[in-house]
Coordinates of C-alpha atoms in Angstrom, one line a residue:
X1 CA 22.2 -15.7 3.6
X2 CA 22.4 -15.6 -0.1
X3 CA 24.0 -13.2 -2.4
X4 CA 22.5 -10.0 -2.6
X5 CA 21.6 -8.4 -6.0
X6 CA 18.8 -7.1 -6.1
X7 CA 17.3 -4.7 -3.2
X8 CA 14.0 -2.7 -2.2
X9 CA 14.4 0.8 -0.7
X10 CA 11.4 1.7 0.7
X11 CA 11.3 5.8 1.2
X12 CA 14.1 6.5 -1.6
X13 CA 13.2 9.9 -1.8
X14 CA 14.2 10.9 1.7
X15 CA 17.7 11.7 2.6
X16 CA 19.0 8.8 4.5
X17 CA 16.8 6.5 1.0
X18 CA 18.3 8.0 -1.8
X19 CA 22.4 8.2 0.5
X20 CA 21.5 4.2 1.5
X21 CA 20.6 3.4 -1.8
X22 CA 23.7 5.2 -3.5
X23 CA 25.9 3.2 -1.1
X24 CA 24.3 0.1 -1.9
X25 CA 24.1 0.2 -5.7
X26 CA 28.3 1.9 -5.5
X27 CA 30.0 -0.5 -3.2
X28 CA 27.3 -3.7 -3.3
X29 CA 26.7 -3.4 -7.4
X30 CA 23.0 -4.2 -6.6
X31 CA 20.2 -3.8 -9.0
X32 CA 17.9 -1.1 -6.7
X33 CA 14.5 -0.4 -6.7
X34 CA 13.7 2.9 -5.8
X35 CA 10.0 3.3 -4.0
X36 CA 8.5 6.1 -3.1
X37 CA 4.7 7.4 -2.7
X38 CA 5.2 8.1 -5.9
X39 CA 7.2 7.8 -9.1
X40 CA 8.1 12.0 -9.5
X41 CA 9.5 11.2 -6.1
X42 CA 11.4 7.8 -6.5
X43 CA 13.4 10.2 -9.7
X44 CA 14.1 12.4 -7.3
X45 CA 15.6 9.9 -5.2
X46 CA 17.8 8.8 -8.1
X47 CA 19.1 11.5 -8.5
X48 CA 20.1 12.0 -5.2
X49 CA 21.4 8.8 -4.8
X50 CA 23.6 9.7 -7.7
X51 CA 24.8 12.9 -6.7
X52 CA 25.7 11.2 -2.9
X53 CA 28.0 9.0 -4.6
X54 CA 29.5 10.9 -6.9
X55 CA 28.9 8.4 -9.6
X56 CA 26.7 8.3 -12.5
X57 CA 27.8 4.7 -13.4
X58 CA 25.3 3.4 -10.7
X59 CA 22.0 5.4 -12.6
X60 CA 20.8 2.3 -14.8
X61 CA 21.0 -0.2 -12.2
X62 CA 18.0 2.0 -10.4
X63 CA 14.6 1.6 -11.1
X64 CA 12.0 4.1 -10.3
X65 CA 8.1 3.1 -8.4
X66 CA 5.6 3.4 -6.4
X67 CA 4.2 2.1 -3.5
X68 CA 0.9 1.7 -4.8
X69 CA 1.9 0.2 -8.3
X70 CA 5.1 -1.4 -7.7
X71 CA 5.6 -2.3 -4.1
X72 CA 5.0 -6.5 -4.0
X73 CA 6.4 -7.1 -7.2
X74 CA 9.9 -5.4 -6.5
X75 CA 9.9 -7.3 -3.2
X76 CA 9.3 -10.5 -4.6
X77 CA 12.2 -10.1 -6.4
X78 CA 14.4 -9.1 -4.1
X79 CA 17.1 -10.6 -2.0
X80 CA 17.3 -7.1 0.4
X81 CA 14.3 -5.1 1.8
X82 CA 15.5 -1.9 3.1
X83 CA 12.6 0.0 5.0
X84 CA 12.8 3.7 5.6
X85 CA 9.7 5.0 6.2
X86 CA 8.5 7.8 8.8
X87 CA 9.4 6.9 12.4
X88 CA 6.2 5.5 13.5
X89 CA 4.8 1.8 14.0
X90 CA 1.6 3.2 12.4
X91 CA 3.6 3.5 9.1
X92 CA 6.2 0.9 9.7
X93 CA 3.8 -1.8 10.3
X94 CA 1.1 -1.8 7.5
X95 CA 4.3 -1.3 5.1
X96 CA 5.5 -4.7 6.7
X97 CA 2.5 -6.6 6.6
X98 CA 2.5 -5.9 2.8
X99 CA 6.6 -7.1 2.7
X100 CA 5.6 -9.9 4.2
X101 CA 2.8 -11.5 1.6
X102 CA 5.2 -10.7 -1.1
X103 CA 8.7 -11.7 0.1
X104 CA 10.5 -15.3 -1.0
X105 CA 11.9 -17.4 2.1
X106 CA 15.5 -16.1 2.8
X107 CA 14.7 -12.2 1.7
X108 CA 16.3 -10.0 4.8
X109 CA 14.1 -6.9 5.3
X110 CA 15.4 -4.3 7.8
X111 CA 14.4 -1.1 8.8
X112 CA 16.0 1.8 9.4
X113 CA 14.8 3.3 13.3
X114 CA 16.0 5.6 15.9
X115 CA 14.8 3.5 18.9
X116 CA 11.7 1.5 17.8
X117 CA 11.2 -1.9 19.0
X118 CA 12.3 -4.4 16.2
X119 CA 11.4 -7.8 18.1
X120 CA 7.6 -5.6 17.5
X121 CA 8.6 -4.7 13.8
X122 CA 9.0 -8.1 12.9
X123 CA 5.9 -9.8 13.9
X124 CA 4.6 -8.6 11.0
X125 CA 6.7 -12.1 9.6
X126 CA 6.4 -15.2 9.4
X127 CA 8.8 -17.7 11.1
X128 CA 11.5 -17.6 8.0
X129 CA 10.7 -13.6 7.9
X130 CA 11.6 -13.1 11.7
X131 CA 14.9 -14.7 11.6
X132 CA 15.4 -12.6 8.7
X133 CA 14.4 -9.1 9.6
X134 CA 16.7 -6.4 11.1
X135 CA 17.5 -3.3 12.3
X136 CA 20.2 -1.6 10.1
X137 CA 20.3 1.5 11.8
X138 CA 22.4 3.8 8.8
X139 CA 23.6 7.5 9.8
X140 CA 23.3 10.4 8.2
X141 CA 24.8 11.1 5.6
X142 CA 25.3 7.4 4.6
X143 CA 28.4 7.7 2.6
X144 CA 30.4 9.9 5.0
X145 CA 29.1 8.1 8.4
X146 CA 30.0 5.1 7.6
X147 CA 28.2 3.7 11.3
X148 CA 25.6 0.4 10.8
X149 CA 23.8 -0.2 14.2
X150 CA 23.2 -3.9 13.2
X151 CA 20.0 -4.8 15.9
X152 CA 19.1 -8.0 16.7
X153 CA 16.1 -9.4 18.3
X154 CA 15.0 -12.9 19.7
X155 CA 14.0 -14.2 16.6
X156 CA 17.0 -13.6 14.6
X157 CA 19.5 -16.5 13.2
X158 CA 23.0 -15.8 14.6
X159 CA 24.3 -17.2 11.1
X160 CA 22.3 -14.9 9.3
X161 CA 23.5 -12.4 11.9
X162 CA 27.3 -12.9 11.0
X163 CA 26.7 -13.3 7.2
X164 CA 25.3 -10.0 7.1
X165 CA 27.4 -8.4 9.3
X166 CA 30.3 -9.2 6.8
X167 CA 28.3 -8.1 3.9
X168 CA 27.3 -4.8 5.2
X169 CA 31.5 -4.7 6.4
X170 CA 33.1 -6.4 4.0
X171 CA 30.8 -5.2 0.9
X172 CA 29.3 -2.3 1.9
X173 CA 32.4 -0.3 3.7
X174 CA 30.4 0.0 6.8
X175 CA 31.5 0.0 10.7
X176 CA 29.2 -2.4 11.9
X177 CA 28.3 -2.4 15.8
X178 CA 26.2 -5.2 17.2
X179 CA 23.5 -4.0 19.1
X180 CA 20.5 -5.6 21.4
X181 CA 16.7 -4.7 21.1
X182 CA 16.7 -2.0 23.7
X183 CA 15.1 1.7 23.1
X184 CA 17.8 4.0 20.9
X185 CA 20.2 1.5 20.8
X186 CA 23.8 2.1 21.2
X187 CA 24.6 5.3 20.0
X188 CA 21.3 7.5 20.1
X189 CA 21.4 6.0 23.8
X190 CA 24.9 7.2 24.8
X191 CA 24.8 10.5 22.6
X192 CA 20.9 12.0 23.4
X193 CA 21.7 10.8 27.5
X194 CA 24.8 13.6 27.5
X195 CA 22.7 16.6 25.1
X196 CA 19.8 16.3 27.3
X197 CA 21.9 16.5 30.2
X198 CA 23.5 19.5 29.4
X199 CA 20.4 21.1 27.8
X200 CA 19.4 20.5 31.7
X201 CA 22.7 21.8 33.3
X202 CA 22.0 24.9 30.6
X203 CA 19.0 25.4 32.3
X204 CA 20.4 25.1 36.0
X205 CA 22.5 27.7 35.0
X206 CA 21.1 29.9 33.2
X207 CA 22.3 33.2 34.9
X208 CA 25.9 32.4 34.3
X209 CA 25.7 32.0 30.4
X210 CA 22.8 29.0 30.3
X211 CA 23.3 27.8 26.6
X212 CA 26.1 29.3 25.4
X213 CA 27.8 28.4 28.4
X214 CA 27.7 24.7 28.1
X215 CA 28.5 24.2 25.0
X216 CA 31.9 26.5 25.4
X217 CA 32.2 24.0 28.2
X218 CA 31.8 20.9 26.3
X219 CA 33.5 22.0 22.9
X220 CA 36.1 20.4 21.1
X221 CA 38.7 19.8 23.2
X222 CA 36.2 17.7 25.1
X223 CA 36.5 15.4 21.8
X224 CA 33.6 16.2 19.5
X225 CA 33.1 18.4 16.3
X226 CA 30.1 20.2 17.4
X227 CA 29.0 21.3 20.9
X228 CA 25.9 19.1 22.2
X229 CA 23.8 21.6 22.3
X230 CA 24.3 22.9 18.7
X231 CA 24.0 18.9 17.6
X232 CA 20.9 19.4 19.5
X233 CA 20.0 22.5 16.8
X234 CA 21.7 20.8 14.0
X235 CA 19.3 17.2 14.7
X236 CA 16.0 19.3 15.7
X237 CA 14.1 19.8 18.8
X238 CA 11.7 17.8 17.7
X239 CA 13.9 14.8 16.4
X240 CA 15.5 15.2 20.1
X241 CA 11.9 15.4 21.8
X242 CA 11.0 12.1 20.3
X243 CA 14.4 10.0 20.8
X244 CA 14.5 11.2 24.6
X245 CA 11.0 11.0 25.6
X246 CA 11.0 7.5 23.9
X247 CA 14.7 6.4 26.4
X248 CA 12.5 8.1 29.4
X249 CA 9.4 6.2 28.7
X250 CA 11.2 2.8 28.6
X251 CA 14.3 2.7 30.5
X252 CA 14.6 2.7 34.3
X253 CA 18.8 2.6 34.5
X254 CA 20.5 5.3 36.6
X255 CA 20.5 7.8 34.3
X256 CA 16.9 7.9 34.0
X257 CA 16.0 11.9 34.7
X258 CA 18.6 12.6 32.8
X259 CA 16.9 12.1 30.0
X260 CA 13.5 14.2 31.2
X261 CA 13.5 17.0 28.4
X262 CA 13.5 20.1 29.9
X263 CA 11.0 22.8 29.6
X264 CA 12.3 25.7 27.6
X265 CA 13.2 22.8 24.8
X266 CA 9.2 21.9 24.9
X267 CA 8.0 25.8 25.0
X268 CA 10.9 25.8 21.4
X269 CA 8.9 23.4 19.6
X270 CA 5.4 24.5 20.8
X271 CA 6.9 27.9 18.9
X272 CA 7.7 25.9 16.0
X273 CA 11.3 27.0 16.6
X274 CA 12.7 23.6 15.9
X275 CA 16.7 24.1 15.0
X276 CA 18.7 24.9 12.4
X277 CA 15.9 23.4 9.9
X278 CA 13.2 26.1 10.8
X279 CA 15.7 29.0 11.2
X280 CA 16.1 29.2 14.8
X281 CA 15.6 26.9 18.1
X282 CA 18.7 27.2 20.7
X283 CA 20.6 29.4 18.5
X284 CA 19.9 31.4 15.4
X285 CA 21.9 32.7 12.5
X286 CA 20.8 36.3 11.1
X287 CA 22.1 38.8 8.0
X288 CA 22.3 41.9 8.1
X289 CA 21.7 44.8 5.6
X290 CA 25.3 44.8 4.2
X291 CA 25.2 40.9 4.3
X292 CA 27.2 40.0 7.2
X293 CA 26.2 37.0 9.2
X294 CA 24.9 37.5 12.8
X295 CA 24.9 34.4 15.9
X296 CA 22.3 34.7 18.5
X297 CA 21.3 32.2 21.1
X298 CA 18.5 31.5 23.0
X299 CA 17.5 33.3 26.7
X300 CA 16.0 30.1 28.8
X301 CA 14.8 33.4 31.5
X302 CA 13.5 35.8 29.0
X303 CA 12.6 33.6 26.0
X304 CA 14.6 36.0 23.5
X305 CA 17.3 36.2 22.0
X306 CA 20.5 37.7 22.7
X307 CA 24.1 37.9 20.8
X308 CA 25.7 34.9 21.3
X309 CA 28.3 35.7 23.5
X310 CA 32.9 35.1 23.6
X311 CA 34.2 33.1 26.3
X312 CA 38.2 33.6 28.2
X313 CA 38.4 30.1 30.2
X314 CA 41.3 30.1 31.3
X315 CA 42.0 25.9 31.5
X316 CA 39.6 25.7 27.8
X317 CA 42.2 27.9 26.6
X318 CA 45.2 26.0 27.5
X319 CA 43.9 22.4 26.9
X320 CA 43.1 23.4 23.3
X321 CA 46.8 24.4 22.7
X322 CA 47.9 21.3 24.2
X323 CA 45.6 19.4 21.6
X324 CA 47.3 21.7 18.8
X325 CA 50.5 20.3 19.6
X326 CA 49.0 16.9 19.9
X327 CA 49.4 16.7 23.3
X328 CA 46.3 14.6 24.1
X329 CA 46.9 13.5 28.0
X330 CA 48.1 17.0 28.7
X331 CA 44.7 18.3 27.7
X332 CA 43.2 16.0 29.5
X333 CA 45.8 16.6 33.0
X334 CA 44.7 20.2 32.3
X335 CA 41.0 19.3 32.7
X336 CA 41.9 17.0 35.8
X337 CA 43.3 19.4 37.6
X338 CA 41.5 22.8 36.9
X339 CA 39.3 25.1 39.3
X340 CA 36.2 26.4 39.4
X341 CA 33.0 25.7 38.0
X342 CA 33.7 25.1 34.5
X343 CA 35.7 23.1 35.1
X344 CA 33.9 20.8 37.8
X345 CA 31.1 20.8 34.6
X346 CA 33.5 19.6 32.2
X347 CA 34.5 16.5 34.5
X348 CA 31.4 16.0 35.5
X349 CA 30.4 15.6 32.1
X350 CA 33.2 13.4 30.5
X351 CA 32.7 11.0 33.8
X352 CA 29.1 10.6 33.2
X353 CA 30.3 10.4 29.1
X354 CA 32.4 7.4 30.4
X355 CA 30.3 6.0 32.8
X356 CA 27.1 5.9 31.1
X357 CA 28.9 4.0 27.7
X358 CA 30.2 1.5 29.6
X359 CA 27.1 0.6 31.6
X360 CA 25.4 0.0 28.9
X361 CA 27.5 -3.6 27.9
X362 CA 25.8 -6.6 28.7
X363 CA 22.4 -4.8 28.6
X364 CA 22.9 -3.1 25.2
X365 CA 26.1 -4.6 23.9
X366 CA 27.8 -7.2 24.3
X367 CA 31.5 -5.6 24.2
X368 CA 32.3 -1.9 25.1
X369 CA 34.2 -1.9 21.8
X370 CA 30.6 -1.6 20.2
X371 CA 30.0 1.2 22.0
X372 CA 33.0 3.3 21.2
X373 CA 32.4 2.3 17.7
X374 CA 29.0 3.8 18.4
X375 CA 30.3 7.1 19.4
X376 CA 33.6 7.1 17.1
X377 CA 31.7 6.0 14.2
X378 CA 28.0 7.4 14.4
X379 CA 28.7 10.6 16.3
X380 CA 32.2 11.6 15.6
X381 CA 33.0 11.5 19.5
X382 CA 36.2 10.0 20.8
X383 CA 35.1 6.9 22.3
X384 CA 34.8 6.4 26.8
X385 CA 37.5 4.1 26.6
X386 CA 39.4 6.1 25.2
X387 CA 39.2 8.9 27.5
X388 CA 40.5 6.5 29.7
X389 CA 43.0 6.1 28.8
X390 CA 43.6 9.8 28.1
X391 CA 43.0 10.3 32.0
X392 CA 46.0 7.9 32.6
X393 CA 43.9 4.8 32.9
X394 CA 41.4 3.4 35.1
X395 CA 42.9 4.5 38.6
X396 CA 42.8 8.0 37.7
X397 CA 39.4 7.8 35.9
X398 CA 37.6 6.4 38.8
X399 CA 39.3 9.0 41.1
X400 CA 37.5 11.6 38.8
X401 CA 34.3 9.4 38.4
X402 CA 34.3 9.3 42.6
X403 CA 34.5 12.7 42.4
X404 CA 32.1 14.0 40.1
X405 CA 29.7 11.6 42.2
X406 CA 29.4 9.6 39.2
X407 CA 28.6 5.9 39.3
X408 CA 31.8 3.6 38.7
X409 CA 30.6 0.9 36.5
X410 CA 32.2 -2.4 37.1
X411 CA 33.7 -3.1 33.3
X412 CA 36.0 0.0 34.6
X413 CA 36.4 -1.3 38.1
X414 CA 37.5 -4.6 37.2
X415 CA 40.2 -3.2 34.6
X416 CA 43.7 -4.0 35.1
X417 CA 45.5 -1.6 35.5
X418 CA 48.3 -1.1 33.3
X419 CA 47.1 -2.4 30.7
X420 CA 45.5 0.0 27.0
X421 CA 41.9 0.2 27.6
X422 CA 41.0 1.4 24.1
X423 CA 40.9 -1.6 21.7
X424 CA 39.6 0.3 18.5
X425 CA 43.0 2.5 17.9
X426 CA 43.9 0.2 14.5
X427 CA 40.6 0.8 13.2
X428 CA 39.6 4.3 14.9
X429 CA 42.3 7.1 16.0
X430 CA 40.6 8.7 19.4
X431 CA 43.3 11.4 18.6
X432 CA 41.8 13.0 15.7
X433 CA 38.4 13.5 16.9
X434 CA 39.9 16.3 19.5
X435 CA 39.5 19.1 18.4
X436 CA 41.9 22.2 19.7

């Protein structure tokens, strides 16, 4: 792979063009194009790109275009295409076809996606262009989530493979996790399987607290910033709708209904009530007359909305104040041993959590350290093998894995077991994605 200098961003005006391009004109030095349907639009990428960064010193190595006026001659003087366009081979693939009259042997193009097929994505090549075209799955927002899903297909050179890797590492300050051509990925994968699941238990339990419920259940203590369902909110319905439908349409693993949406979701975004971004979906925020902010959340039996409610569980309560005091495997003996239904829902949870990322190597991965860079990473979750090891290893996670009914997967049966399963902990502290 040569060196790259000058790169192509395709969509700069969108938020994850204008944060990819800031990180690669900062940390790579690169001379950028900035395309966009139009020029108004490509300035307006600049100067998001700038502002992303923090840095006006990277301004006058980007260069403003069009699609129309500007797109083959940019790409036939780059080294990097970087493609992100809407979702949708019906834009992705005439975009490519033009890429590929117009780009010199050697060029990589890759293309930021969600889950679409990139062994389809880079037909659109010649044989030189297929071993040079990608997935470079960013996350948003590029310069704080520093994940790369790098995604190979068939046609890809495993030297080209490794040089970028290091160039997107080494140069780029990303955490790059290897990933096969499969729908989602790694992390989408892993992440969307556990929100649609509890977006289904919500439902299942409706009359006990439905929405609000689950994600007190599943809050931080069960290591991630944000409840799934209010990820769910904060990503969009719809955004949500497409990535599941998409791992339920074609993947037949285990998991499988899991990842049916359910139907109160769907009867959200016939509503238009999409999340955060249309002012309401699961939960919305309202002011009142004397300004002060007011939580509601969705009612899957009445289809309103009520206050969003407090919550006194008992062993929630106590496992945070464990993880104050930075006890981590007390938290987590807390959760083992609890009563009741909350707490068979929060095991339940963490043992499909684990179960499910670990599966997934060999068919998605090829080491389950890319999938807890995946989660670590890309979602701010502490990674499955971590957990493990919070548990008190793999004994004591298959005893709860056995007993949430969960599927054991053999990665975690064959463990020995005394020794760390969590390989990441010089690169990625587990502890400090707990929150108490």
């Amino acid at each position: 792979m040569r060196e790259i200098k000058t790169v192509t961003i395709l969509g700069a005006n969108g938020a994850m063009g204008s944060g990819s391009a800031g990180v690669i004109a900062a940390f790579g030095g690169a001379k950028v194009h900035m395309l966009a349907r139009d020029v108004e639009k490509a300035k307006q990428g600049i100067e998001a790109a700038v502002n992303s960064v923090k840095t006006d010193t990277i301004r006058g190595r980007m260069i403003p275009g069009s699609y129309d006026a500007d797109l083959e001659k940019a790409v036939s003087e780059s080294d990097w295409v970087f493609e992100l366009v809407a979702e949708s081979y019906e834009v992705k693939e005439p975009i490519n076809a033009r890429i590929a009259k117009s780009r010199k042997p050697g060029t990589i193009v890759s293309t930021v996606s969600s889950g679409l097929s990139i062994g389809r994505l880079a037909n659109a090549f010649d044989e030189d262009g297929k071993k040079h075209y990608y997935g470079t799955h960013f996350f948003n927002p590029p310069y704080k989530m520093i994940l790369c899903e790098l995604v190979t297909h068939a046609g890809n050179d495993k030297k080209v493979t490794q040089a970028l890797g290091e160039y997107l590492d080494k140069v780029l300050g990303r955490a790059v996790v290897y990933t096969n051509d499969t729908p989602a990925f790694a992390g989408n994968r892993i992440g969307f399987q556990l929100m649609n699941e509890v977006a289904q238990f919500a439902e299942k339990y409706a009359d006990q607290g439905g929405i609000a419920l689950l994600d007190e259940i599943m809050s931080g203590y069960t290591g991630r910033a944000m409840g799934p369902l209010a990820t769910a909110d904060f990503v969009g319905l719809d955004v949500h709708k497409a990535i599941v439908d998409n791992i339920y349409d074609n993947t037949k693993d285990e998991a499988h209904s899991t990842f049916k949406l359910p139907g109160y979701m769907q009867k959200l975004i016939d509503e238009g009530k999409l999340g955060m971004k249309s002012g309401g979906g699961l939960t919305k925020i309202t002011k009142t007359a004397d300004g002060k902010k007011e939580k509601f959340v969705y009612n899957i039996k009445t289809g309103s909305y009520d206050p969003y409610p407090k919550f006194d569980i008992a062993f929630i309560k106590e496992a945070r104040q464990k993880i104050k005091e930075s006890d981590y495997k007390g938290a987590m003996e807390v959760v083992k041993t609890a009563k009741g239904l909350e707490a068979d829902i929060a095991r339940y949870f963490i043992s499909r959590y684990i179960s499910y990322s670990l599966s997934l190597v060999g068919e998605v991965v090829d080491s389950k350290e890319n999938t807890d860079g995946a989660m670590g990473f890309g979602f701010n979750w502490v990674p499955a093998s971590a957990f493990v090891d919070f548990l008190g290893g793999p004994k004591e996670t298959i005893k709860i894995l056995e007993a949430s009914k969960i599927p054991v997967p053999k990665l975690l049966s064959d463990a020995k077991p005394n020794k760390k399963f969590y390989e990441l902990g010089d690169k990625l502290d587990a502890r400090s994605l707990f929150k108490g």
